[in-house]
Every structure is written in C-alpha cells, then in structure tokens.
Tab-separated table of C-alpha atoms and ligand atoms in Angstrom:
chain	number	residue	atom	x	y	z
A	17	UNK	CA	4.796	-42.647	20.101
A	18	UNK	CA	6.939	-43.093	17.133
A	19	UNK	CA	9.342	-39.927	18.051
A	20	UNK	CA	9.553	-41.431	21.547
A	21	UNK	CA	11.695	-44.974	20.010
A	22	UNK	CA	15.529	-44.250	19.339
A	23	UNK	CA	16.603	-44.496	15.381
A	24	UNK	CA	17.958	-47.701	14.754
A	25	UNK	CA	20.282	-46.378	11.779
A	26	UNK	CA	21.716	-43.794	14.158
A	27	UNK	CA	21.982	-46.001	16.799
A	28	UNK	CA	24.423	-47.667	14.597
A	29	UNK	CA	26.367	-44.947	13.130
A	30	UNK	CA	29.732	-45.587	12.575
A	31	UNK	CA	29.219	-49.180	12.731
A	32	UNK	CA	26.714	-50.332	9.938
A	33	UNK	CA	24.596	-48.866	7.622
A	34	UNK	CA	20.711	-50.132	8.299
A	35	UNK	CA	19.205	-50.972	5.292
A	36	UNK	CA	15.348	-52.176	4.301
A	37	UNK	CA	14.270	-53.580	1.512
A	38	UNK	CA	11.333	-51.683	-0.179
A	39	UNK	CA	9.341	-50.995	-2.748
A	40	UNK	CA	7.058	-47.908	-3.923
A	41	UNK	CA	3.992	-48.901	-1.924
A	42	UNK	CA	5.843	-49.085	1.446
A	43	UNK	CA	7.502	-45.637	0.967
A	44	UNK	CA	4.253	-43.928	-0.103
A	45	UNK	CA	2.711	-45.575	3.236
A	46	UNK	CA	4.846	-45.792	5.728
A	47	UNK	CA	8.212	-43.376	3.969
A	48	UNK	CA	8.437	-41.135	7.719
A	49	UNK	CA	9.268	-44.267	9.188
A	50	UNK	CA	11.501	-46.012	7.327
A	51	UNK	CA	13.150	-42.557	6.968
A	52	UNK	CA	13.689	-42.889	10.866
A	53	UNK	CA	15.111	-46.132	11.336
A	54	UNK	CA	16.833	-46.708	7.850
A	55	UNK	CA	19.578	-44.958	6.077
A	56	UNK	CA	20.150	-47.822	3.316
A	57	UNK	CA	17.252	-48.915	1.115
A	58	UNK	CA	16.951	-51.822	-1.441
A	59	UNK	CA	14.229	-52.176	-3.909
A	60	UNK	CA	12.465	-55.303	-3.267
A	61	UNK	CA	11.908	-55.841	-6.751
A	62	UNK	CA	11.494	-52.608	-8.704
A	63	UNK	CA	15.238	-52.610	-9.800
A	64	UNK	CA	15.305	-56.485	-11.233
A	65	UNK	CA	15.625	-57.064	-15.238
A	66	UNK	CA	12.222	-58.477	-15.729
A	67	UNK	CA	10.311	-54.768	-14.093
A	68	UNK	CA	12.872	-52.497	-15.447
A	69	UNK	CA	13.708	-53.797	-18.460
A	70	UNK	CA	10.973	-56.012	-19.911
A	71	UNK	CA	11.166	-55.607	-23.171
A	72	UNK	CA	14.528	-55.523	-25.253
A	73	UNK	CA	14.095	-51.613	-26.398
A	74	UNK	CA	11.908	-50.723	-23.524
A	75	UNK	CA	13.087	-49.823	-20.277
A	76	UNK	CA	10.332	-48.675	-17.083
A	77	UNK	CA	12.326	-46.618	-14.495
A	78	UNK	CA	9.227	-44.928	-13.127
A	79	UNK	CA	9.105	-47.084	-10.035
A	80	UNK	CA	12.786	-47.210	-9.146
A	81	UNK	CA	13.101	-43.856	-9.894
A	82	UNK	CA	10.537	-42.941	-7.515
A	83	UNK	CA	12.697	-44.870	-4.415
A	84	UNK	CA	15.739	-43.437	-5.694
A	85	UNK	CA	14.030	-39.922	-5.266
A	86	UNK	CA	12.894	-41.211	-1.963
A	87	UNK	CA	16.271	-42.493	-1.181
A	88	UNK	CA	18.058	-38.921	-2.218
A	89	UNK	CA	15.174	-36.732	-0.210
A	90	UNK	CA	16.450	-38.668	2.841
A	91	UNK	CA	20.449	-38.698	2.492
A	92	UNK	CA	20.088	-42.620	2.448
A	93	UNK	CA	22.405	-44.878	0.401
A	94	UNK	CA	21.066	-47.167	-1.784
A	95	UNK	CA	22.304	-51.475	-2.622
A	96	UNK	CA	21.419	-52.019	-6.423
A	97	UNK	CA	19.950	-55.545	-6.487
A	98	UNK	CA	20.129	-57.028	-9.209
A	99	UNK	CA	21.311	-57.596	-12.849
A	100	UNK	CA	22.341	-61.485	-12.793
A	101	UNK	CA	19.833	-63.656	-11.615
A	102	UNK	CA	17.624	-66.846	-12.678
A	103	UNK	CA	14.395	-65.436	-11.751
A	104	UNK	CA	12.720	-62.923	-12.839
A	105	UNK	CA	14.602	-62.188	-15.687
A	106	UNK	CA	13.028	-62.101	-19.061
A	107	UNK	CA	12.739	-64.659	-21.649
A	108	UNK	CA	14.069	-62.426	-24.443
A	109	UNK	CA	17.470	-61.687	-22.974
A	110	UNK	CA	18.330	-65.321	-23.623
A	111	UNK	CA	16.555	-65.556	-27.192
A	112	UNK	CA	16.333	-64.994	-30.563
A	113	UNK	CA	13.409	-63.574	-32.151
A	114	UNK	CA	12.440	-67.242	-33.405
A	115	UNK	CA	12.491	-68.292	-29.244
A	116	UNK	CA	15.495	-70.098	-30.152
A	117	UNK	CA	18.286	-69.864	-27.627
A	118	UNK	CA	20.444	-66.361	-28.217
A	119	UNK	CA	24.085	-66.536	-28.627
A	120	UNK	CA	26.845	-66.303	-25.678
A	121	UNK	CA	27.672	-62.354	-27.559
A	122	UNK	CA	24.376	-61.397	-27.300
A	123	UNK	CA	23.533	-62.431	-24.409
A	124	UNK	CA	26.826	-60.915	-23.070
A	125	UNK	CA	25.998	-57.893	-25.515
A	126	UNK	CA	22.546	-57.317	-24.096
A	127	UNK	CA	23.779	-57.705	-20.260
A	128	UNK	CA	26.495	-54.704	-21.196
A	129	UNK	CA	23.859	-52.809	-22.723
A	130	UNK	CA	21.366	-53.280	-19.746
A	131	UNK	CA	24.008	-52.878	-17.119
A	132	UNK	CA	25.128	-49.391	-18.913
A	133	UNK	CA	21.627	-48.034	-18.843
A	134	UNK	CA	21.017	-48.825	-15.349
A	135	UNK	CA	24.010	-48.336	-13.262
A	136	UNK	CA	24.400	-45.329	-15.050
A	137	UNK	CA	20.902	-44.002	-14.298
A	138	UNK	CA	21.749	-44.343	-10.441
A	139	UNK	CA	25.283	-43.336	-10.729
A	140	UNK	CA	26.632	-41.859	-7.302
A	141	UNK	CA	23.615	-43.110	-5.361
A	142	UNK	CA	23.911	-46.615	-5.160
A	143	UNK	CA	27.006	-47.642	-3.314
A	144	UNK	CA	27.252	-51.320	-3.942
A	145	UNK	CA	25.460	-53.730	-6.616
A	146	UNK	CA	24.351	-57.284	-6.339
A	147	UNK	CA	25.729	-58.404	-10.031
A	148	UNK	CA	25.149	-62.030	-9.542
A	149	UNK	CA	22.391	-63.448	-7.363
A	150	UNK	CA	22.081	-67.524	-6.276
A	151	UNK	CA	24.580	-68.534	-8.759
A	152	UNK	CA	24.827	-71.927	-6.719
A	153	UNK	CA	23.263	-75.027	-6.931
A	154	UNK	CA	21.600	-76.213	-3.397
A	155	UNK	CA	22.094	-79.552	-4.057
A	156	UNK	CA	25.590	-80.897	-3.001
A	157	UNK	CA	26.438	-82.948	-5.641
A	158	UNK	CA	26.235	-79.883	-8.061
A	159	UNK	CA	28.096	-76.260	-8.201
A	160	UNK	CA	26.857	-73.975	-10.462
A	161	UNK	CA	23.294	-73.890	-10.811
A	162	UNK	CA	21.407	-74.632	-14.069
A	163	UNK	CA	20.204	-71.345	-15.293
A	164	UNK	CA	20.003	-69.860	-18.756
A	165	UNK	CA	22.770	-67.503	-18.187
A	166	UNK	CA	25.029	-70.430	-17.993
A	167	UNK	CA	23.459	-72.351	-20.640
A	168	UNK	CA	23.822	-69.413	-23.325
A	169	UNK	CA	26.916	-68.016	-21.951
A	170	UNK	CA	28.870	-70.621	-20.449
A	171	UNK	CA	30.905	-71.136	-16.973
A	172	UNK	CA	32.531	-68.274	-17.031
A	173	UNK	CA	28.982	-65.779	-17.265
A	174	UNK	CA	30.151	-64.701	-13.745
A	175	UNK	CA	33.519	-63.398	-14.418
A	176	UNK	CA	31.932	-61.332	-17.667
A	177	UNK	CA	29.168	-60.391	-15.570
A	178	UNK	CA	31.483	-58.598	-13.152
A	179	UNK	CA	33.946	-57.131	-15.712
A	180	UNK	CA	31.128	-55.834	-17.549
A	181	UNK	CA	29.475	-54.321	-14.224
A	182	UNK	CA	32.790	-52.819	-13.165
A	183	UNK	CA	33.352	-50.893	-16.911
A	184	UNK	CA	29.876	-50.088	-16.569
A	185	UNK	CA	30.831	-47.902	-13.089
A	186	UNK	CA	34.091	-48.196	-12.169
A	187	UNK	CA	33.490	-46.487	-8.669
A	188	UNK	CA	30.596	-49.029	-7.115
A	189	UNK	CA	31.130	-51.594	-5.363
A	190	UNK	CA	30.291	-55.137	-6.417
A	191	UNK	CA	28.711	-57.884	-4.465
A	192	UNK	CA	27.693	-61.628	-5.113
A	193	UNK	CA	24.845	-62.452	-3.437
A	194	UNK	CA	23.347	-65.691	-2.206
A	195	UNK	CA	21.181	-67.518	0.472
A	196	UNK	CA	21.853	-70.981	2.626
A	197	UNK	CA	25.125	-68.936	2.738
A	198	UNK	CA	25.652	-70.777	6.034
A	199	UNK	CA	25.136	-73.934	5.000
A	200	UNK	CA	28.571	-75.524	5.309
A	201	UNK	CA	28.166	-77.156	1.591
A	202	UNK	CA	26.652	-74.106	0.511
A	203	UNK	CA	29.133	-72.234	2.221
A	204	UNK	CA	32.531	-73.615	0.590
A	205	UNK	CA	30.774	-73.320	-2.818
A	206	UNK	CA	30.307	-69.581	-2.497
A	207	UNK	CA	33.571	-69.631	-1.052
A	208	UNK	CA	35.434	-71.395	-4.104
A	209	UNK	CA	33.155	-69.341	-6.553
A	210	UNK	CA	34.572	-66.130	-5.297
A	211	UNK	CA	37.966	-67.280	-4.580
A	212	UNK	CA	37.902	-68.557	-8.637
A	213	UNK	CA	36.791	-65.036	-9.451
A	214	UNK	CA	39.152	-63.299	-7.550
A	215	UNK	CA	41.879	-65.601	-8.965
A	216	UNK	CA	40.713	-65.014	-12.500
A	217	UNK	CA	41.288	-61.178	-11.846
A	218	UNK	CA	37.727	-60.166	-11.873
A	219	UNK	CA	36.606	-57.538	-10.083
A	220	UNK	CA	34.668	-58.992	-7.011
A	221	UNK	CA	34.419	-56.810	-4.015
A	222	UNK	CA	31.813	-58.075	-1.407
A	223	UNK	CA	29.698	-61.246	-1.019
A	224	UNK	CA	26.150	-60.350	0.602
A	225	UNK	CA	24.956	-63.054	2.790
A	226	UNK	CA	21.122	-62.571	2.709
A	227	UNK	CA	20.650	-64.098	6.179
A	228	UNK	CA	17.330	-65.234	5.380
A	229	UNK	CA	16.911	-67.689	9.196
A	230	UNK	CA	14.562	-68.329	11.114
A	231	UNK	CA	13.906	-68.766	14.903
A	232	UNK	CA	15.452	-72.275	15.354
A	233	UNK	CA	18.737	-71.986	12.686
A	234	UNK	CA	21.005	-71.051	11.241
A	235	UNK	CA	23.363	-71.629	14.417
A	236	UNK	CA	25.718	-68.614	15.742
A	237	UNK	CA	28.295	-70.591	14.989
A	238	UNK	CA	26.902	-71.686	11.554
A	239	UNK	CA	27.158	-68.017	10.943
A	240	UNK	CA	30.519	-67.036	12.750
A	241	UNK	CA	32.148	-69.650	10.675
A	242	UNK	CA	30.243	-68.560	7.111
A	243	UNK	CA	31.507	-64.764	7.729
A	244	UNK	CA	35.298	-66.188	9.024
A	245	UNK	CA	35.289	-67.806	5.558
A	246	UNK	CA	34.202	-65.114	3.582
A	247	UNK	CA	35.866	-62.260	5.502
A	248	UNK	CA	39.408	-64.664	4.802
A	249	UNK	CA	39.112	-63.360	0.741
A	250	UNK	CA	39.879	-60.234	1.612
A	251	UNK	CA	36.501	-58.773	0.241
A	252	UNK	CA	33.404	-56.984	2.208
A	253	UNK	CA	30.338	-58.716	3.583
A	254	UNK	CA	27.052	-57.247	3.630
A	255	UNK	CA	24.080	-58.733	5.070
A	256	UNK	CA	21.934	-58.313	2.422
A	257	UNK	CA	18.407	-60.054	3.181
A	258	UNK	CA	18.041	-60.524	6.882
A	259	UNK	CA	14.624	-61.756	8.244
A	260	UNK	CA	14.011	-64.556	11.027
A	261	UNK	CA	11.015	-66.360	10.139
A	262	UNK	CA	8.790	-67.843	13.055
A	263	UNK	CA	8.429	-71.151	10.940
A	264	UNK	CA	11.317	-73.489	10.178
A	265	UNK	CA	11.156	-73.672	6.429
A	266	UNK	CA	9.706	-77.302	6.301
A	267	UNK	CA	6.989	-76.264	8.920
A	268	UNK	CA	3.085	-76.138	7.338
A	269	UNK	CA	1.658	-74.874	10.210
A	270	UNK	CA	-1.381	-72.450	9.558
A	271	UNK	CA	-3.329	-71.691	12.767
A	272	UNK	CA	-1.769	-68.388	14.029
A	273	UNK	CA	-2.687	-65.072	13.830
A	274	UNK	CA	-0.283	-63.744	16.513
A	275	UNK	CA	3.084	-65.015	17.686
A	276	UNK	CA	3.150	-66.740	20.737
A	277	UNK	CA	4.692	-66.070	23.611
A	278	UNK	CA	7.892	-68.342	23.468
A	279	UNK	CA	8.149	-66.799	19.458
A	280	UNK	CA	8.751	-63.593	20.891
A	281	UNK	CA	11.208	-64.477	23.439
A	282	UNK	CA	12.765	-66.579	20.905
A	283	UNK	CA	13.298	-63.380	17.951
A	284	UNK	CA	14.469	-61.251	20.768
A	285	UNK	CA	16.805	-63.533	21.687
A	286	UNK	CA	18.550	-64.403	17.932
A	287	UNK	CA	18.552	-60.696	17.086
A	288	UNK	CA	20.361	-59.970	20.296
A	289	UNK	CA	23.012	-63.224	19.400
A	290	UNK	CA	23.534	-61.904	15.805
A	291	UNK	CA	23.757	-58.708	16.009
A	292	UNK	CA	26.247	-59.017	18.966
A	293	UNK	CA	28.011	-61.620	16.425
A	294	UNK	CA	27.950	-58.893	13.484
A	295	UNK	CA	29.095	-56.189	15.878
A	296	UNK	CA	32.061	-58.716	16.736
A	297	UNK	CA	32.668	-58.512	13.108
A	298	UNK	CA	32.191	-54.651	12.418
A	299	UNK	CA	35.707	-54.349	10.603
A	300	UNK	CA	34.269	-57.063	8.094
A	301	UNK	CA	30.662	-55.992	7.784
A	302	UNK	CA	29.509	-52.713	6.364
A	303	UNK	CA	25.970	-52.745	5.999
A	304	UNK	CA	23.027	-54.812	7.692
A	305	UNK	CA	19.781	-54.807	5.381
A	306	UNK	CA	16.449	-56.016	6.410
A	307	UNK	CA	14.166	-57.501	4.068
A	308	UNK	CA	11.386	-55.266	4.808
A	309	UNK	CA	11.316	-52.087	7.102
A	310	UNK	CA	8.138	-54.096	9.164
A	311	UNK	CA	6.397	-56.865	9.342
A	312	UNK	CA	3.508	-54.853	7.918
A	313	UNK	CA	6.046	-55.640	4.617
A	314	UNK	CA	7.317	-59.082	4.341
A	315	UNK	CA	7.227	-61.703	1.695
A	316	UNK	CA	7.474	-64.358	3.976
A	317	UNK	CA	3.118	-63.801	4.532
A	318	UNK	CA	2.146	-65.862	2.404
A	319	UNK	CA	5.825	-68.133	1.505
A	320	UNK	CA	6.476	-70.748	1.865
A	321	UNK	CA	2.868	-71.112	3.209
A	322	UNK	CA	-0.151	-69.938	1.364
A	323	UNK	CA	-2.070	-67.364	3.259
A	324	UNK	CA	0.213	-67.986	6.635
A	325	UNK	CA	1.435	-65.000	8.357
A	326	UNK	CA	4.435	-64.370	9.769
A	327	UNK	CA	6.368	-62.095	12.160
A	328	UNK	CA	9.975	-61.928	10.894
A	329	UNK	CA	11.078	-58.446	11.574
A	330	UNK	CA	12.203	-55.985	15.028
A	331	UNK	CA	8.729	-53.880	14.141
A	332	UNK	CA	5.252	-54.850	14.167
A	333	UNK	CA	3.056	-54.670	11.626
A	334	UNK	CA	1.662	-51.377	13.370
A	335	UNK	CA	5.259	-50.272	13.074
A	336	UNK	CA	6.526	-50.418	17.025
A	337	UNK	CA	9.242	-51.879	18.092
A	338	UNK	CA	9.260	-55.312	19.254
A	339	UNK	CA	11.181	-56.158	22.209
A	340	UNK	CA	13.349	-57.877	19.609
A	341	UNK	CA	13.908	-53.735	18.301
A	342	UNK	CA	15.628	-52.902	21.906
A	343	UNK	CA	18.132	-56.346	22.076
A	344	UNK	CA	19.586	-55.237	18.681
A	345	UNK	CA	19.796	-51.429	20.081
A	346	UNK	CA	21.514	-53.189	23.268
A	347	UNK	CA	24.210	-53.980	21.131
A	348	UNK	CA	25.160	-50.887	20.702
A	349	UNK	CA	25.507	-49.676	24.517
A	350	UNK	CA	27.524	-53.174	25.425
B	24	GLA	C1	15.703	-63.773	-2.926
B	24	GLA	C2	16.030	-62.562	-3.766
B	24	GLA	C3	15.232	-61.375	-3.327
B	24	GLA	C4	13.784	-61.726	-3.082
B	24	GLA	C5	13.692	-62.838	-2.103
B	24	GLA	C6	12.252	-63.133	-1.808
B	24	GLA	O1	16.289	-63.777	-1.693
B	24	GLA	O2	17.377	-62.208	-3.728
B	24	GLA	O3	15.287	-60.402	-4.325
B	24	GLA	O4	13.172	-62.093	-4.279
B	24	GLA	O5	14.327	-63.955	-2.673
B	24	GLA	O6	11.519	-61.977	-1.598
C-alpha cells in the first residue's frame, strides 16, 4: 500500500528538505522507498575519515560513491557528514610514522589534503558539510572537548578546519554539528563556539542540531529556546540527526519487543509538537534529517542497550507509516 501514503518530502516542499541518514545496505534494500519520502540523504557512516580515508595514501570511495549515485538517480541533495570529528577518525592523521604525536602542520596539512579530495569528489551534489562534529565537552566545567585534533593542533583547529573546508569549495555550505544541543549548558557553549568563529572571520554558515530526544525530553521549550539562540547568529540551522528514542537514555530496560500502547501515543504526539515548532521556525530551518529512513534502520537497536530494540522513527520497521508519519504530515495542512 506504499503508493497509497502521501510523500513526506513533497509534503514539505517549499518548507524543508527531508533528509535520512543511510548507508549502502538500506538503499540496495529498501532505495524505492526512501526515494519516496526523502529528497536529502546523509551517509550514516560511509563518508567519515576512518571508511574513506583509512590509510594516509589510500582513499575507498566505492561505498559513498554508490549513495552519491543513488542520491543523483533520484534528484536528492545530499549533507556531507563529516571531516572533523573525535571518533572514528584514524590514528595516523594525528601521527608520525614512529606513533609519536604528528605536528599541528601536518595535521593541518593532511586535513587540507583530505578535505580537497573529498569535497571535491562530490562537488555540486552535496549542499552543506558537517566540518566539525561534537567539538564540546558535556561536562560543564569544561568547553572544548579533549580530542586529538586539539591536542596536535591547538584551540584554534576549528577556525582552520573551516577556512580550509571553505578554500576547499567555496560554494557549500558549512555546518557545525553537535548533540545535547538543547541542553542549556550545552547550549551556550555551542553558542559561544560559533559566535568566537564568526568573530574570528571564519567562515561558519549553519549549526546542525542533531535532535537526537527521546519520548520524555528534550522539552519544546528546551528546543524553542536552543534554535532562538542559534537562529540570533545570523547563520542556518539544520536538524541534522533527529530520532525520538522510546527509552530515556539512563533507562536499561530490556523486555520489549513492541512499543506499547502509551509509546505510540507518546511519538505521535512529540513529532506533532516539533515539527509544528520547526514549521514555526521555517525562515530559520532549511532541512530536517532523520537518522534513518525506518526503524527497520536505526542505531539506537542495540545503543545504549545491548540487544534492546527500539522504535525511534515515523515508519515501522515494515516501512508504514506510524500514526506518528500523519501528525508530522498534519503540519503541513494547519
Ligand atoms: C553521532 C554522529 C553520527 C552517528 C551517531 C550515532 O550523532 O554524528 O554520525 O555516529 O552519533 O549513529
């Protein structure tokens, strides 16, 4: 019944682009239907430094290239995601042959070098890049977060990162990415990283919020305030990462196999509240990317809890819409 259920992306033409995150396994199975609901698409992982770059003079495009192809076939836009991050990068990038740490112009060197080869590659079809991922520390009594690009580079690894991204394509837009992005700690740390980047000159664009909540939090007005905040810089917001997990993040429970009753009245529910807050904010927002196209698709089986399912997205994991599917379609008629 598939051709029966309304396009989600079309549904929100003009307003936001509807992205998924996927990879090559979920286009090969399931590419007719994210083709109908998505017109965005973000590589889950395929595009990060440690699967496309792994070793220092060997690059493996095969799998991106394969969703870009996908990506093209289907007139979809694509977010690149991502070049600056503390996981899942590789070891070498920050190292000397003898393991010892690398110096801050090689590291920088090798980042110009990797960003060249890549953006270029996808030149035209990726519309906006996530240069720096979770730059922040959680904790509140620290900013920046402890990671090896800070360590080798130094504090300002951010602003190179996005002066090198913007020589490397001077048309794409460029996004810093993070999550807890509605955390009010969190929140005013993001805020004061960009604002210092934007004050230093460099060129900073968007800030993705990857709106990774769950059933019980973040509230709408955690969020309304987060996007005021971000929206005041002047820049775009994308939501980058959205998925509303059943569980709150410090719940262990293991014993379902389906949610219940009250879970599905409560997903329906906070789609219909954010997406009628995002809509409020449609000349701020551009873009509003799921982290998976189904629940058939999402990390969160299996994290934070081994082996634990979980239901975090508007389609089942037989790919129909949940009633959750037609609140965020209501938005569109109100
Ligand atoms: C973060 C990253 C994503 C992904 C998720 C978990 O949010 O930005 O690339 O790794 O964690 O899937």
């Amino acid at each position: 019944m598939e051709n029966q259920t309304p396009s989600l992306y079309q549904a929100y033409d003009g307003m936001f682009k509807i992205g998924a995150a996927v990879s090559t396994r979920t286009i090969q199975r399931e590419g007719e239907f994210i083709a109908t609901h998505y017109n965005s698409l973000t590589a889950e992982n395929q595009m990060k430094f440690e699967e496309i770059h792994p070793e220092e003079d060997r690059y493996d495009f095969a799998a991106a290239d394969e969703i870009a192809a996908f990506a093209k076939r289907h007139g979809m836009t694509m977010r690149g995601h991502t070049l600056v991050w503390h996981n899942q990068t590789p070891d070498w990038v920050f190292e000397e042959a003898d393991g010892s740490p690398a110096s801050r112009e090689k590291v920088l060197d090798r980042l110009r070098e990797h960003a060249r080869t890549v953006m270029s590659r996808y030149r035209g079809q990726i519309s906006a890049w996530d240069v720096v991922n979770e730059a922040i520390e959680d904790k509140s009594e620290s900013y920046l977060r402890e990671t090896k690009w800070l360590s080798t580079v130094g504090e300002d690894y951010l602003e190179q990162a996005f002066r090198i991204a913007h020589e490397a394509d001077p048309n794409v837009q460029l996004f810093y990415n993070d999550y807890n992005e509605t955390d009010p700690v969190k929140r005013d740390k993001i805020h004061r990283l960009v604002r210092s980047l934007l004050d230093a000159g460099a060129p900073v664009h968007g800030i993705g919020m990857q709106a990774h909540w769950n059933l019980y939090g973040p509230s709408l007005e955690e969020i309304r305030e987060a996007i005021e905040l971000y929206a005041s810089l002047g820049v775009r917001l994308h939501i980058t990462e959205l998925d509303i997990s059943a569980f709150r993040f410090d719940d262990r429970r293991t014993d379902l196999l389906e949610p219940t009753a009250e879970m599905q009245e409560l997903l329906t529910q906070r789609y219909e509240g954010i997406f009628r807050l995002f809509r409020e904010y449609r000349a701020a927002i551009d873009s509003v990317t799921f982290w998976g196209a189904a629940d058939s698709g999402t990390w969160l089986d299996g994290f934070p809890v081994r082996g634990r399912l979980n239901w975090p997205l508007p389609f089942d994991r037989q790919l129909q819409p949940k009633p959750a599917f037609w609140s965020i379609l209501d938005q569109t008629r109100v």
